[in-house]
Amino acid sequence: MPIPTNPYQPYAKLHENPAGPGDKRPTTTQVLQDEGLLDGGLKDKVYLVTGCSAGLGAETARALHNAGGDVYMTVREAKKAEGEKIIKDIKSTSKGSGKLELVFMDLTVFDSVRAGAADFLKRSPTLNVLVENAGVMAPAYSKTSAGYELQLGTNHFGHFLLFQLLKDRLLASATPSNPSRVVIVTSAGHQFSPIRFSDMNFDKAGDYDGYTAYGQSKTANIYMASSIERHYAARNLHATSVHPGAIWDTDIKRHQSVELVDSTFDMSLLEPLMKSVEQGASTQVWAATAEHFRDKGGLYLSETGVAGPHPEGAHMAIGGYVGHTYDEEAEERLWRLSCEVFGVGED
């Protein structure tokens, strides 16, 4: 997609001089209020959000349901108790009366993705927005049941398969006046690595680095959103990718110690950039609901705005775009490869 030369950043002023979680940067509530959606504005809209056992996924589900949406939350079956607890907590304060239901799905197991998608399709004749939020970050080297490096297999291939399984429902639910959307949660960590097409699986002995693998998977998230936009915008389906910001209070940190994060990211510089979960979820809720994205996509978002170029010398967490963020040739190469993995057509 074209690199944005004049990025839309309606909350830029609020991101000046950040002061840590709970500062003046926008929350999901502010975003929905500014869009005029807080009082039932999402009624009759159907959302599927992955990775809802904690953190950003749970907060995204909370915000969408509070504004009237029907929300389906994916969790692994092993996290059923956590998911049920979150549903109870959301319902205790939500103003919405829409559906709020769990869908069991493990993105590392393709048969589980297929089963979860089939379960959702039986339950809902409509899908307006798919939020692909789940993720894993910097674990020790391992592979999925299908033989893919864990982060690429989970963050990209699992979500790619889910999109393919739900694509027809998204397209059938779309109209010119009410297009469908896909929001894919990526990260400023995509700066760690482009797609390593020569060795995506880190099969060479001693070659694995958790953050490099994470960066590759997050670049793949951006490329997938750009390719969806390129292939389906004409059919009223749009996609964006979103960097939520630096949030420590999420499940994605489960493979990392504070010491590892500090040595990688320099916590003294990172601390003022940190966000609360409600602030972190604001960009993906904005992408999923804002009128601005009703008929456009193929954009990488950060700080509740369309990301501009990454400022020279700035901390990675700010989340601007870098040289490989927009790369049509690499995007389409990954798209073709992913379609081949699952034996699906390119359009």
Short mmCIF file of C-alpha atoms in Angstrom, two decimals:
data_model
loop_
_atom_site.label_atom_id
_atom_site.label_comp_id
_atom_site.label_asym_id
_atom_site.label_seq_id
_atom_site.Cartn_x
_atom_site.Cartn_y
_atom_site.Cartn_z
CA MET A 1 0.00 0.00 0.00
CA PRO A 2 1.18 3.62 -0.50
CA ILE A 3 3.24 4.94 2.39
CA PRO A 4 1.18 7.61 4.20
CA THR A 5 2.68 11.04 3.59
CA ASN A 6 0.22 13.00 5.73
CA PRO A 7 -0.92 10.49 8.36
CA TYR A 8 -4.24 11.02 10.14
CA GLN A 9 -3.41 11.53 13.83
CA PRO A 10 -6.39 13.05 15.68
CA TYR A 11 -4.91 12.29 19.11
CA ALA A 12 -1.37 13.50 18.44
CA LYS A 13 -1.55 16.30 21.02
CA LEU A 14 -2.56 13.84 23.74
CA HIS A 15 0.55 11.79 23.02
CA GLU A 16 2.93 14.67 23.62
CA ASN A 17 4.96 14.38 26.85
CA PRO A 18 3.73 10.92 27.93
CA ALA A 19 3.82 10.25 31.67
CA GLY A 20 3.07 6.55 31.99
CA PRO A 21 -0.13 4.55 32.52
CA GLY A 22 -3.24 6.61 33.20
CA ASP A 23 -1.89 9.85 31.74
CA LYS A 24 -3.80 11.98 29.20
CA ARG A 25 -3.41 9.57 26.28
CA PRO A 26 -6.77 8.24 25.03
CA THR A 27 -8.59 5.19 26.35
CA THR A 28 -11.15 2.94 24.69
CA THR A 29 -13.88 4.91 26.44
CA GLN A 30 -12.66 8.23 25.03
CA VAL A 31 -12.35 6.80 21.51
CA LEU A 32 -15.90 5.44 21.55
CA GLN A 33 -17.23 8.64 23.08
CA ASP A 34 -15.52 10.75 20.42
CA GLU A 35 -17.06 8.52 17.72
CA GLY A 36 -20.51 8.96 19.29
CA LEU A 37 -20.80 5.22 19.89
CA LEU A 38 -20.88 4.85 23.67
CA ASP A 39 -24.65 4.74 24.02
CA GLY A 40 -25.44 1.64 22.01
CA GLY A 41 -23.74 2.80 18.82
CA LEU A 42 -22.48 -0.71 18.05
CA LYS A 43 -25.85 -2.41 18.43
CA ASP A 44 -26.37 -5.22 15.89
CA LYS A 45 -22.65 -5.28 15.03
CA VAL A 46 -20.86 -8.61 15.51
CA TYR A 47 -17.22 -8.82 16.60
CA LEU A 48 -14.87 -11.76 17.03
CA VAL A 49 -11.78 -11.00 19.14
CA THR A 50 -8.95 -13.48 19.62
CA GLY A 51 -6.88 -13.82 22.76
CA CYS A 52 -9.40 -12.73 25.38
CA SER A 53 -8.21 -14.56 28.48
CA ALA A 54 -6.47 -11.38 29.68
CA GLY A 55 -5.07 -8.00 28.71
CA LEU A 56 -5.80 -6.26 25.44
CA GLY A 57 -8.22 -8.86 24.12
CA ALA A 58 -10.37 -8.76 27.24
CA GLU A 59 -10.30 -4.95 27.28
CA THR A 60 -11.24 -4.78 23.60
CA ALA A 61 -14.17 -7.14 24.20
CA ARG A 62 -15.23 -5.03 27.19
CA ALA A 63 -15.24 -1.80 25.18
CA LEU A 64 -17.11 -3.25 22.19
CA HIS A 65 -19.76 -4.90 24.35
CA ASN A 66 -20.22 -1.78 26.47
CA ALA A 67 -21.08 0.13 23.27
CA GLY A 68 -23.73 -2.41 22.30
CA GLY A 69 -21.88 -4.94 20.14
CA ASP A 70 -22.28 -8.71 20.07
CA VAL A 71 -18.84 -9.99 21.02
CA TYR A 72 -17.37 -13.46 20.64
CA MET A 73 -14.16 -13.95 22.62
CA THR A 74 -11.67 -16.67 21.74
CA VAL A 75 -9.70 -18.40 24.49
CA ARG A 76 -7.87 -21.68 24.69
CA GLU A 77 -9.96 -24.40 26.33
CA ALA A 78 -7.37 -24.53 29.12
CA LYS A 79 -8.26 -20.89 29.85
CA LYS A 80 -12.02 -21.51 30.06
CA ALA A 81 -12.20 -20.45 33.72
CA GLU A 82 -10.37 -17.19 33.02
CA GLY A 83 -12.65 -16.48 30.07
CA GLU A 84 -15.79 -17.11 32.08
CA LYS A 85 -14.49 -14.84 34.84
CA ILE A 86 -13.86 -12.06 32.32
CA ILE A 87 -17.37 -12.42 30.87
CA LYS A 88 -18.82 -12.13 34.36
CA ASP A 89 -16.68 -9.07 35.07
CA ILE A 90 -17.62 -7.37 31.79
CA LYS A 91 -21.32 -8.00 32.30
CA SER A 92 -21.17 -6.56 35.82
CA THR A 93 -20.42 -3.07 34.45
CA SER A 94 -21.38 -3.13 30.76
CA LYS A 95 -24.20 -0.94 29.49
CA GLY A 96 -24.57 -3.27 26.51
CA SER A 97 -27.09 -6.07 26.22
CA GLY A 98 -25.56 -7.85 23.22
CA LYS A 99 -24.17 -11.35 23.17
CA LEU A 100 -20.92 -12.02 25.01
CA GLU A 101 -19.73 -15.57 24.43
CA LEU A 102 -16.59 -17.68 24.45
CA VAL A 103 -15.21 -19.54 21.45
CA PHE A 104 -12.54 -22.11 22.22
CA MET A 105 -9.51 -21.95 19.97
CA ASP A 106 -5.78 -22.62 20.19
CA LEU A 107 -4.00 -20.74 17.41
CA THR A 108 -0.99 -23.04 17.62
CA VAL A 109 -3.13 -26.01 16.51
CA PHE A 110 -4.71 -25.59 13.09
CA ASP A 111 -7.42 -28.19 13.73
CA SER A 112 -8.41 -26.20 16.82
CA VAL A 113 -8.64 -23.04 14.71
CA ARG A 114 -10.87 -24.89 12.25
CA ALA A 115 -13.08 -26.21 15.04
CA GLY A 116 -13.38 -22.80 16.70
CA ALA A 117 -14.21 -21.08 13.42
CA ALA A 118 -16.85 -23.71 12.62
CA ASP A 119 -18.38 -23.24 16.06
CA PHE A 120 -18.58 -19.48 15.57
CA LEU A 121 -20.10 -19.82 12.10
CA LYS A 122 -22.85 -22.03 13.51
CA ARG A 123 -23.66 -19.44 16.16
CA SER A 124 -23.58 -16.20 14.19
CA PRO A 125 -24.90 -15.52 10.67
CA THR A 126 -22.98 -12.22 10.66
CA LEU A 127 -19.42 -11.06 11.25
CA ASN A 128 -18.70 -7.36 10.85
CA VAL A 129 -15.26 -7.09 12.43
CA LEU A 130 -12.53 -9.63 13.14
CA VAL A 131 -9.94 -8.46 15.67
CA GLU A 132 -6.88 -10.71 15.56
CA ASN A 133 -5.36 -9.80 18.89
CA ALA A 134 -3.83 -12.98 20.35
CA GLY A 135 -0.09 -13.39 20.36
CA VAL A 136 3.03 -14.84 21.89
CA MET A 137 6.30 -12.97 22.43
CA ALA A 138 9.90 -14.16 22.72
CA PRO A 139 9.53 -17.69 24.12
CA ALA A 140 12.25 -20.30 24.09
CA TYR A 141 12.50 -22.00 20.70
CA SER A 142 9.70 -24.44 19.97
CA LYS A 143 7.40 -25.37 17.13
CA THR A 144 3.66 -25.63 16.66
CA SER A 145 2.02 -29.00 16.07
CA ALA A 146 2.26 -28.28 12.34
CA GLY A 147 6.02 -27.71 12.56
CA TYR A 148 6.25 -23.91 12.40
CA GLU A 149 8.34 -21.75 14.71
CA LEU A 150 5.96 -20.94 17.56
CA GLN A 151 5.67 -17.18 17.08
CA LEU A 152 5.27 -17.30 13.30
CA GLY A 153 2.90 -20.24 13.61
CA THR A 154 0.73 -18.53 16.23
CA ASN A 155 0.90 -14.84 15.44
CA HIS A 156 0.73 -15.21 11.67
CA PHE A 157 -0.26 -18.63 10.35
CA GLY A 158 -2.93 -19.31 12.99
CA HIS A 159 -4.51 -15.93 12.34
CA PHE A 160 -4.15 -16.29 8.57
CA LEU A 161 -6.07 -19.57 8.70
CA LEU A 162 -8.75 -18.01 10.91
CA PHE A 163 -9.22 -15.18 8.43
CA GLN A 164 -9.53 -17.61 5.54
CA LEU A 165 -12.16 -19.61 7.43
CA LEU A 166 -14.18 -16.49 8.28
CA LYS A 167 -13.55 -14.54 5.08
CA ASP A 168 -16.78 -15.53 3.35
CA ARG A 169 -18.82 -14.49 6.40
CA LEU A 170 -17.02 -11.14 6.53
CA LEU A 171 -17.67 -10.58 2.83
CA ALA A 172 -21.31 -11.66 3.08
CA SER A 173 -21.83 -9.24 5.99
CA ALA A 174 -20.32 -6.29 4.11
CA THR A 175 -22.16 -3.61 2.16
CA PRO A 176 -20.88 -0.43 0.49
CA SER A 177 -22.33 1.63 3.34
CA ASN A 178 -21.18 -0.78 6.05
CA PRO A 179 -17.97 -2.56 5.02
CA SER A 180 -16.47 -5.33 7.13
CA ARG A 181 -13.11 -4.92 8.82
CA VAL A 182 -10.13 -6.95 9.97
CA VAL A 183 -7.91 -5.46 12.67
CA ILE A 184 -4.61 -7.25 13.25
CA VAL A 185 -2.59 -6.44 16.34
CA THR A 186 1.07 -6.14 15.42
CA SER A 187 3.81 -4.36 17.34
CA ALA A 188 6.55 -1.80 17.04
CA GLY A 189 8.62 -4.92 17.60
CA HIS A 190 8.25 -5.59 13.88
CA GLN A 191 11.31 -3.35 13.67
CA PHE A 192 13.38 -6.28 14.98
CA SER A 193 13.14 -8.16 11.68
CA PRO A 194 11.68 -8.28 8.18
CA ILE A 195 10.43 -11.62 6.86
CA ARG A 196 13.34 -14.07 6.72
CA PHE A 197 12.16 -15.85 3.59
CA SER A 198 15.36 -17.91 3.40
CA ASP A 199 14.85 -19.38 6.90
CA MET A 200 11.49 -18.34 8.36
CA ASN A 201 11.51 -21.32 10.73
CA PHE A 202 14.98 -20.70 12.23
CA ASP A 203 15.99 -24.22 11.27
CA LYS A 204 19.71 -23.45 11.26
CA ALA A 205 21.29 -24.57 14.53
CA GLY A 206 21.97 -21.71 16.93
CA ASP A 207 20.20 -19.17 14.73
CA TYR A 208 17.13 -18.57 16.90
CA ASP A 209 16.63 -15.31 18.74
CA GLY A 210 13.27 -14.76 20.42
CA TYR A 211 12.98 -11.09 19.57
CA THR A 212 14.06 -11.57 15.96
CA ALA A 213 11.41 -14.27 15.57
CA TYR A 214 8.87 -11.99 17.25
CA GLY A 215 9.78 -9.18 14.88
CA GLN A 216 9.32 -11.42 11.86
CA SER A 217 5.88 -12.53 13.06
CA LYS A 218 4.80 -8.95 13.71
CA THR A 219 6.00 -7.86 10.27
CA ALA A 220 3.87 -10.71 8.93
CA ASN A 221 0.85 -9.23 10.73
CA ILE A 222 1.35 -5.90 8.98
CA TYR A 223 1.83 -7.57 5.62
CA MET A 224 -1.31 -9.66 6.04
CA ALA A 225 -3.43 -6.58 6.72
CA SER A 226 -1.97 -4.79 3.70
CA SER A 227 -2.63 -7.81 1.48
CA ILE A 228 -6.22 -8.18 2.70
CA GLU A 229 -6.79 -4.55 1.78
CA ARG A 230 -5.24 -5.05 -1.64
CA HIS A 231 -7.24 -8.20 -2.41
CA TYR A 232 -10.63 -7.40 -0.87
CA ALA A 233 -11.16 -3.64 -0.59
CA ALA A 234 -13.17 -3.66 -3.82
CA ARG A 235 -15.53 -6.13 -2.12
CA ASN A 236 -16.04 -3.88 0.92
CA LEU A 237 -13.61 -5.61 3.26
CA HIS A 238 -10.82 -3.51 4.76
CA ALA A 239 -7.91 -4.28 7.07
CA THR A 240 -5.51 -2.37 9.28
CA SER A 241 -2.62 -3.38 11.54
CA VAL A 242 -2.19 -1.87 14.98
CA HIS A 243 0.68 -1.30 17.42
CA PRO A 244 -1.00 -0.96 20.83
CA GLY A 245 1.98 0.55 22.60
CA ALA A 246 3.99 -0.65 25.58
CA ILE A 247 1.76 -2.39 28.12
CA TRP A 248 3.24 -4.61 30.81
CA ASP A 249 -0.07 -5.85 32.21
CA THR A 250 -0.87 -8.33 29.44
CA ASP A 251 -0.50 -12.08 29.01
CA ILE A 252 2.04 -11.66 26.19
CA LYS A 253 4.78 -10.99 28.76
CA ARG A 254 4.50 -14.53 30.16
CA HIS A 255 7.76 -15.67 28.53
CA GLN A 256 9.78 -12.62 29.61
CA SER A 257 11.31 -11.38 32.83
CA VAL A 258 11.55 -7.74 33.82
CA GLU A 259 15.33 -8.13 33.53
CA LEU A 260 15.08 -9.38 29.93
CA VAL A 261 12.74 -6.55 28.96
CA ASP A 262 15.00 -3.99 30.66
CA SER A 263 18.11 -5.24 28.87
CA THR A 264 16.30 -5.19 25.52
CA PHE A 265 14.22 -2.02 25.71
CA ASP A 266 15.87 0.22 28.40
CA MET A 267 13.12 0.61 31.00
CA SER A 268 14.31 4.06 32.05
CA LEU A 269 13.24 5.33 28.62
CA LEU A 270 10.28 2.98 28.30
CA GLU A 271 8.52 3.77 31.59
CA PRO A 272 6.93 7.11 30.56
CA LEU A 273 5.75 5.48 27.31
CA MET A 274 3.98 2.64 29.13
CA LYS A 275 0.18 2.57 28.91
CA SER A 276 -2.67 1.13 30.90
CA VAL A 277 -4.52 -1.74 29.24
CA GLU A 278 -7.45 0.56 28.46
CA GLN A 279 -5.08 3.02 26.78
CA GLY A 280 -3.31 0.22 24.93
CA ALA A 281 -6.56 -1.19 23.56
CA SER A 282 -7.67 2.23 22.32
CA THR A 283 -5.95 1.97 18.93
CA GLN A 284 -7.47 -1.40 18.03
CA VAL A 285 -10.93 -0.30 19.21
CA TRP A 286 -10.48 2.87 17.15
CA ALA A 287 -9.53 0.81 14.10
CA ALA A 288 -12.52 -1.47 14.64
CA THR A 289 -15.11 1.30 15.05
CA ALA A 290 -13.99 4.70 13.76
CA GLU A 291 -15.83 6.22 10.82
CA HIS A 292 -12.45 7.19 9.35
CA PHE A 293 -11.72 3.51 8.62
CA ARG A 294 -15.15 2.64 7.28
CA ASP A 295 -13.85 2.52 3.72
CA LYS A 296 -10.06 2.42 3.96
CA GLY A 297 -7.28 0.19 5.21
CA GLY A 298 -3.83 -1.09 4.36
CA LEU A 299 -2.45 1.19 7.05
CA TYR A 300 -0.21 0.60 10.05
CA LEU A 301 -1.61 2.38 13.12
CA SER A 302 0.08 3.52 16.31
CA GLU A 303 -0.71 5.97 19.13
CA THR A 304 -4.39 6.04 18.10
CA GLY A 305 -3.40 7.39 14.71
CA VAL A 306 -1.92 6.38 11.40
CA ALA A 307 1.79 5.88 12.06
CA GLY A 308 4.26 8.26 10.54
CA PRO A 309 7.96 7.52 9.98
CA HIS A 310 9.75 6.39 13.12
CA PRO A 311 11.59 9.42 14.55
CA GLU A 312 15.36 9.04 14.42
CA GLY A 313 16.69 8.15 17.85
CA ALA A 314 13.23 7.63 19.36
CA HIS A 315 12.36 4.61 21.48
CA MET A 316 10.95 1.70 19.52
CA ALA A 317 7.72 1.76 21.57
CA ILE A 318 6.55 4.94 19.81
CA GLY A 319 5.86 2.69 16.86
CA GLY A 320 6.54 4.62 13.66
CA TYR A 321 7.07 2.83 10.37
CA VAL A 322 10.52 1.79 9.15
CA GLY A 323 11.98 0.67 5.85
CA HIS A 324 10.34 -2.75 5.66
CA THR A 325 6.94 -1.79 7.16
CA TYR A 326 5.46 -1.14 3.72
CA ASP A 327 6.82 -3.48 1.04
CA GLU A 328 4.32 -4.64 -1.56
CA GLU A 329 6.61 -7.26 -3.08
CA ALA A 330 7.30 -8.88 0.30
CA GLU A 331 3.65 -8.57 1.32
CA GLU A 332 2.47 -10.45 -1.73
CA ARG A 333 5.24 -13.02 -1.46
CA LEU A 334 4.11 -13.83 2.09
CA TRP A 335 0.47 -13.86 0.98
CA ARG A 336 1.19 -16.40 -1.75
CA LEU A 337 3.26 -18.54 0.59
CA SER A 338 0.54 -18.49 3.25
CA CYS A 339 -2.14 -19.41 0.73
CA GLU A 340 0.00 -22.34 -0.38
CA VAL A 341 0.39 -23.56 3.21
CA PHE A 342 -3.38 -23.92 3.55
CA GLY A 343 -4.20 -24.77 -0.05
CA VAL A 344 -6.43 -21.76 -0.61
CA GLY A 345 -6.73 -19.40 -3.56
CA GLU A 346 -5.03 -16.03 -3.48
CA ASP A 347 -8.32 -14.11 -3.80
#
